[in-house]
PDB file of C-alpha atoms in Angstrom:
ATOM      1  CA  MET O 235      50.141 -18.352   9.475  1.00  0.00           C
ATOM      2  CA  THR O 236      49.326 -20.461   6.449  1.00  0.00           C
ATOM      3  CA  LEU O 237      47.431 -19.153   3.429  1.00  0.00           C
ATOM      4  CA  GLN O 238      44.343 -21.130   4.459  1.00  0.00           C
ATOM      5  CA  GLU O 239      44.458 -19.795   8.025  1.00  0.00           C
ATOM      6  CA  ALA O 240      44.761 -16.238   6.710  1.00  0.00           C
ATOM      7  CA  ALA O 241      41.850 -16.816   4.331  1.00  0.00           C
ATOM      8  CA  ASN O 242      39.719 -18.182   7.180  1.00  0.00           C
ATOM      9  CA  PHE O 243      40.683 -15.196   9.336  1.00  0.00           C
ATOM     10  CA  PHE O 244      39.651 -12.651   6.701  1.00  0.00           C
ATOM     11  CA  GLU O 245      36.488 -14.581   5.878  1.00  0.00           C
ATOM     12  CA  SER O 246      35.450 -14.441   9.532  1.00  0.00           C
ATOM     13  CA  LEU O 247      36.236 -10.709   9.677  1.00  0.00           C
ATOM     14  CA  LYS O 248      34.198 -10.140   6.520  1.00  0.00           C
ATOM     15  CA  ASN O 249      31.236 -11.976   8.034  1.00  0.00           C
ATOM     16  CA  GLN O 250      31.465 -10.002  11.299  1.00  0.00           C
ATOM     17  CA  THR O 251      31.311  -6.500   9.840  1.00  0.00           C
ATOM     18  CA  THR O 252      28.666  -4.537   7.986  1.00  0.00           C
ATOM     19  CA  LYS O 253      30.890  -1.639   6.893  1.00  0.00           C
ATOM     20  CA  LYS O 254      31.356  -1.661   3.123  1.00  0.00           C
ATOM     21  CA  SER O 255      34.836  -0.122   3.272  1.00  0.00           C
ATOM     22  CA  GLU O 256      36.088  -2.894   5.559  1.00  0.00           C
ATOM     23  CA  ILE O 257      34.407  -5.594   3.491  1.00  0.00           C
ATOM     24  CA  LYS O 258      36.148  -4.241   0.384  1.00  0.00           C
ATOM     25  CA  ILE O 259      39.570  -4.579   2.048  1.00  0.00           C
ATOM     26  CA  TYR O 260      38.782  -8.088   3.297  1.00  0.00           C
ATOM     27  CA  LYS O 261      37.577  -9.165  -0.144  1.00  0.00           C
ATOM     28  CA  GLU O 262      40.772  -7.864  -1.735  1.00  0.00           C
ATOM     29  CA  PHE O 263      42.841  -9.807   0.791  1.00  0.00           C
ATOM     30  CA  LEU O 264      40.755 -12.921   0.135  1.00  0.00           C
ATOM     31  CA  HIS O 265      41.199 -12.497  -3.626  1.00  0.00           C
ATOM     32  CA  ILE O 266      44.976 -12.214  -3.298  1.00  0.00           C
ATOM     33  CA  LEU O 267      45.143 -15.228  -0.986  1.00  0.00           C
ATOM     34  CA  ALA O 268      42.970 -17.292  -3.347  1.00  0.00           C
ATOM     35  CA  GLN O 269      45.181 -16.385  -6.281  1.00  0.00           C
ATOM     36  CA  LEU O 270      48.292 -17.313  -4.294  1.00  0.00           C
ATOM     37  CA  LYS O 271      46.788 -20.724  -3.497  1.00  0.00           C
ATOM     38  CA  THR O 272      46.312 -21.497  -7.198  1.00  0.00           C
ATOM     39  CA  ARG O 273      49.899 -20.612  -8.166  1.00  0.00           C
ATOM     40  CA  GLU O 274      52.779 -23.039  -8.282  1.00  0.00           C
ATOM     41  CA  PHE O 275      55.325 -22.031  -5.657  1.00  0.00           C
ATOM     42  CA  SER O 276      58.330 -23.861  -4.293  1.00  0.00           C
ATOM     43  CA  ASN O 277      58.293 -24.859  -0.637  1.00  0.00           C
ATOM     44  CA  GLU O 278      60.764 -22.083   0.095  1.00  0.00           C
ATOM     45  CA  GLU O 279      58.516 -19.453  -1.523  1.00  0.00           C
ATOM     46  CA  ILE O 280      55.468 -20.718   0.372  1.00  0.00           C
ATOM     47  CA  LYS O 281      57.412 -20.557   3.639  1.00  0.00           C
ATOM     48  CA  SER O 282      58.500 -17.026   2.748  1.00  0.00           C
ATOM     49  CA  ILE O 283      54.903 -15.921   2.152  1.00  0.00           C
ATOM     50  CA  GLU O 284      53.722 -17.566   5.363  1.00  0.00           C
ATOM     51  CA  THR O 285      56.559 -15.912   7.277  1.00  0.00           C
ATOM     52  CA  GLU O 286      55.508 -12.560   5.851  1.00  0.00           C
ATOM     53  CA  LEU O 287      51.912 -13.183   6.957  1.00  0.00           C
ATOM     54  CA  ASP O 288      53.213 -13.923  10.455  1.00  0.00           C
ATOM     55  CA  ARG O 289      55.385 -10.786  10.376  1.00  0.00           C
ATOM     56  CA  LEU O 290      52.397  -8.637   9.438  1.00  0.00           C
ATOM     57  CA  ASN O 291      50.812  -9.671  12.746  1.00  0.00           C
ATOM     58  CA  LEU O 292      47.243  -9.755  11.456  1.00  0.00           C
ATOM     59  CA  GLU O 293      45.575 -10.285  14.811  1.00  0.00           C
ATOM     60  CA  SER O 294      47.388  -7.520  16.709  1.00  0.00           C
ATOM     61  CA  ASP O 295      45.162  -4.416  16.524  1.00  0.00           C
ATOM     62  CA  LEU O 296      41.479  -4.944  15.938  1.00  0.00           C
ATOM     63  CA  THR O 297      40.275  -1.526  17.130  1.00  0.00           C
ATOM     64  CA  ASN O 298      40.452   0.405  13.852  1.00  0.00           C
ATOM     65  CA  ASN O 299      40.037  -2.374  11.315  1.00  0.00           C
ATOM     66  CA  LYS O 300      39.874  -0.303   8.149  1.00  0.00           C
ATOM     67  CA  LYS O 301      43.046   1.682   8.779  1.00  0.00           C
ATOM     68  CA  HIS O 302      44.952  -1.248  10.256  1.00  0.00           C
ATOM     69  CA  PHE O 303      44.141  -3.757   7.517  1.00  0.00           C
ATOM     70  CA  ASN O 304      44.566  -1.216   4.728  1.00  0.00           C
ATOM     71  CA  LYS O 305      48.153  -0.661   5.907  1.00  0.00           C
ATOM     72  CA  ILE O 306      48.711  -4.416   6.145  1.00  0.00           C
ATOM     73  CA  LEU O 307      47.223  -4.935   2.675  1.00  0.00           C
ATOM     74  CA  GLN O 308      49.585  -2.354   1.183  1.00  0.00           C
ATOM     75  CA  ALA O 309      52.566  -3.899   2.978  1.00  0.00           C
ATOM     76  CA  PHE O 310      51.605  -7.366   1.722  1.00  0.00           C
ATOM     77  CA  LYS O 311      51.181  -6.106  -1.858  1.00  0.00           C
ATOM     78  CA  ASP O 312      54.583  -4.407  -1.653  1.00  0.00           C
ATOM     79  CA  TYR O 313      56.129  -7.620  -0.376  1.00  0.00           C
ATOM     80  CA  LEU O 314      54.599  -9.673  -3.207  1.00  0.00           C
ATOM     81  CA  LYS O 315      55.810  -7.142  -5.763  1.00  0.00           C
ATOM     82  CA  THR O 316      59.374  -6.891  -4.510  1.00  0.00           C
ATOM     83  CA  ARG O 317      59.958 -10.505  -3.483  1.00  0.00           C
ATOM     84  CA  HIS O 318      57.870 -12.461  -6.037  1.00  0.00           C
ATOM     85  CA  SER O 319      57.275  -9.889  -8.838  1.00  0.00           C
ATOM     86  CA  LEU O 320      53.500 -10.252  -8.466  1.00  0.00           C
ATOM     87  CA  ILE O 321      51.158  -7.299  -8.933  1.00  0.00           C
ATOM     88  CA  THR O 322      47.436  -6.744  -8.647  1.00  0.00           C
ATOM     89  CA  VAL O 323      45.101  -5.964 -11.535  1.00  0.00           C
ATOM     90  CA  GLY O 324      45.470  -2.383 -12.766  1.00  0.00           C
ATOM     91  CA  TYR O 325      48.712  -1.705 -10.910  1.00  0.00           C
ATOM     92  CA  TYR O 326      50.526  -0.044 -13.801  1.00  0.00           C
ATOM     93  CA  ALA O 327      47.402   1.761 -15.007  1.00  0.00           C
ATOM     94  CA  ASN O 328      47.054   3.457 -11.610  1.00  0.00           C
ATOM     95  CA  ILE O 329      50.692   4.486 -11.636  1.00  0.00           C
ATOM     96  CA  GLY O 330      50.388   5.673 -15.241  1.00  0.00           C
ATOM     97  CA  VAL O 331      47.410   7.896 -14.506  1.00  0.00           C
ATOM     98  CA  SER O 332      49.177   9.426 -11.503  1.00  0.00           C
ATOM     99  CA  MET O 333      52.385  10.062 -13.400  1.00  0.00           C
ATOM    100  CA  GLY O 334      50.448  11.347 -16.407  1.00  0.00           C
ATOM    101  CA  ALA O 335      48.592  13.855 -14.257  1.00  0.00           C
ATOM    102  CA  ALA O 336      51.848  15.063 -12.710  1.00  0.00           C
ATOM    103  CA  PHE O 337      53.600  15.481 -16.049  1.00  0.00           C
ATOM    104  CA  GLY O 338      50.409  16.902 -17.549  1.00  0.00           C
ATOM    105  CA  VAL O 339      50.479  19.787 -15.081  1.00  0.00           C
ATOM    106  CA  VAL O 340      54.000  20.657 -16.170  1.00  0.00           C
ATOM    107  CA  ALA O 341      53.103  20.343 -19.845  1.00  0.00           C
ATOM    108  CA  GLY O 342      49.962  22.406 -19.276  1.00  0.00           C
ATOM    109  CA  VAL O 343      51.937  25.218 -17.700  1.00  0.00           C
ATOM    110  CA  VAL O 344      54.590  25.169 -20.416  1.00  0.00           C
ATOM    111  CA  PHE O 345      52.252  24.921 -23.388  1.00  0.00           C
ATOM    112  CA  GLY O 346      49.360  26.718 -21.701  1.00  0.00           C
ATOM    113  CA  GLU O 347      51.154  30.041 -21.910  1.00  0.00           C
ATOM    114  CA  ARG O 348      49.897  30.310 -25.471  1.00  0.00           C
ATOM    115  CA  LEU O 349      46.310  29.698 -24.325  1.00  0.00           C
ATOM    116  CA  VAL O 350      44.400  30.766 -21.282  1.00  0.00           C
ATOM    117  CA  ARG O 351      46.405  29.293 -18.385  1.00  0.00           C
ATOM    118  CA  SER O 352      43.506  27.297 -16.919  1.00  0.00           C
ATOM    119  CA  SER O 353      42.695  25.776 -20.313  1.00  0.00           C
ATOM    120  CA  GLY O 354      46.324  24.785 -20.765  1.00  0.00           C
ATOM    121  CA  LEU O 355      46.390  23.117 -17.351  1.00  0.00           C
ATOM    122  CA  ALA O 356      43.140  21.250 -17.973  1.00  0.00           C
ATOM    123  CA  MET O 357      44.281  20.044 -21.371  1.00  0.00           C
ATOM    124  CA  GLY O 358      47.727  19.104 -20.069  1.00  0.00           C
ATOM    125  CA  ILE O 359      46.334  17.098 -17.158  1.00  0.00           C
ATOM    126  CA  SER O 360      43.747  15.296 -19.263  1.00  0.00           C
ATOM    127  CA  ILE O 361      46.157  14.471 -22.094  1.00  0.00           C
ATOM    128  CA  GLY O 362      48.834  13.396 -19.593  1.00  0.00           C
ATOM    129  CA  MET O 363      46.375  11.143 -17.769  1.00  0.00           C
ATOM    130  CA  LEU O 364      45.232   9.607 -21.054  1.00  0.00           C
ATOM    131  CA  ILE O 365      48.792   8.893 -22.187  1.00  0.00           C
ATOM    132  CA  GLY O 366      49.654   7.496 -18.736  1.00  0.00           C
ATOM    133  CA  LEU O 367      46.566   5.286 -18.794  1.00  0.00           C
ATOM    134  CA  LEU O 368      47.433   3.906 -22.220  1.00  0.00           C
ATOM    135  CA  ILE O 369      51.020   3.152 -21.223  1.00  0.00           C
ATOM    136  CA  GLY O 370      49.883   1.631 -17.917  1.00  0.00           C
ATOM    137  CA  ARG O 371      47.276  -0.568 -19.607  1.00  0.00           C
ATOM    138  CA  SER O 372      49.865  -1.871 -22.066  1.00  0.00           C
ATOM    139  CA  MET O 373      52.229  -2.668 -19.193  1.00  0.00           C
ATOM    140  CA  ASP O 374      49.361  -4.381 -17.319  1.00  0.00           C
ATOM    141  CA  SER O 375      48.574  -6.556 -20.342  1.00  0.00           C
ATOM    142  CA  LYS O 376      52.269  -7.456 -20.688  1.00  0.00           C
ATOM    143  CA  ALA O 377      52.404  -8.450 -17.009  1.00  0.00           C
ATOM    144  CA  LEU O 378      49.201 -10.480 -17.458  1.00  0.00           C
ATOM    145  CA  ASN O 379      50.732 -12.344 -20.395  1.00  0.00           C
ATOM    146  CA  GLU O 380      53.808 -13.094 -18.301  1.00  0.00           C
ATOM    147  CA  GLY O 381      51.595 -14.471 -15.504  1.00  0.00           C
ATOM    148  CA  LYS O 382      52.620 -11.887 -12.917  1.00  0.00           C
ATOM    149  CA  VAL O 383      49.139 -10.573 -12.108  1.00  0.00           C
ATOM    150  CA  LEU O 384      47.122 -11.785  -9.137  1.00  0.00           C
TER     151      LEU O 384
END
């Protein structure tokens, strides 16, 4: 399936549904496909992307669209990240917040012994998330400068 065929497919799905959650997934797919069309790829890379779109088997299961296409979207994003080093906007910020919250819990328990335990946890989580967000945003801006963001 070519990029244009995939874009037409998701555009038709977007026009057929009224569910906002499905439309959001289709719009994200359309955004990624549009960004891929504007990039300079070699013929081999284009063939690789088109082969991956074929492998994802977009037209296979149309009963539970949201769940099905959300899984396909994640698989396609993972493929673009591993094979072509391309990420979506906010990728590192999301990871940073998650990691910050996880490490913040540990820090809150360790340092929260001196305070009320719940206050230590709350402060640890919030400070960890803030630090993770800042690190993630800096990594996102670096990736944007390198042209690796879709």
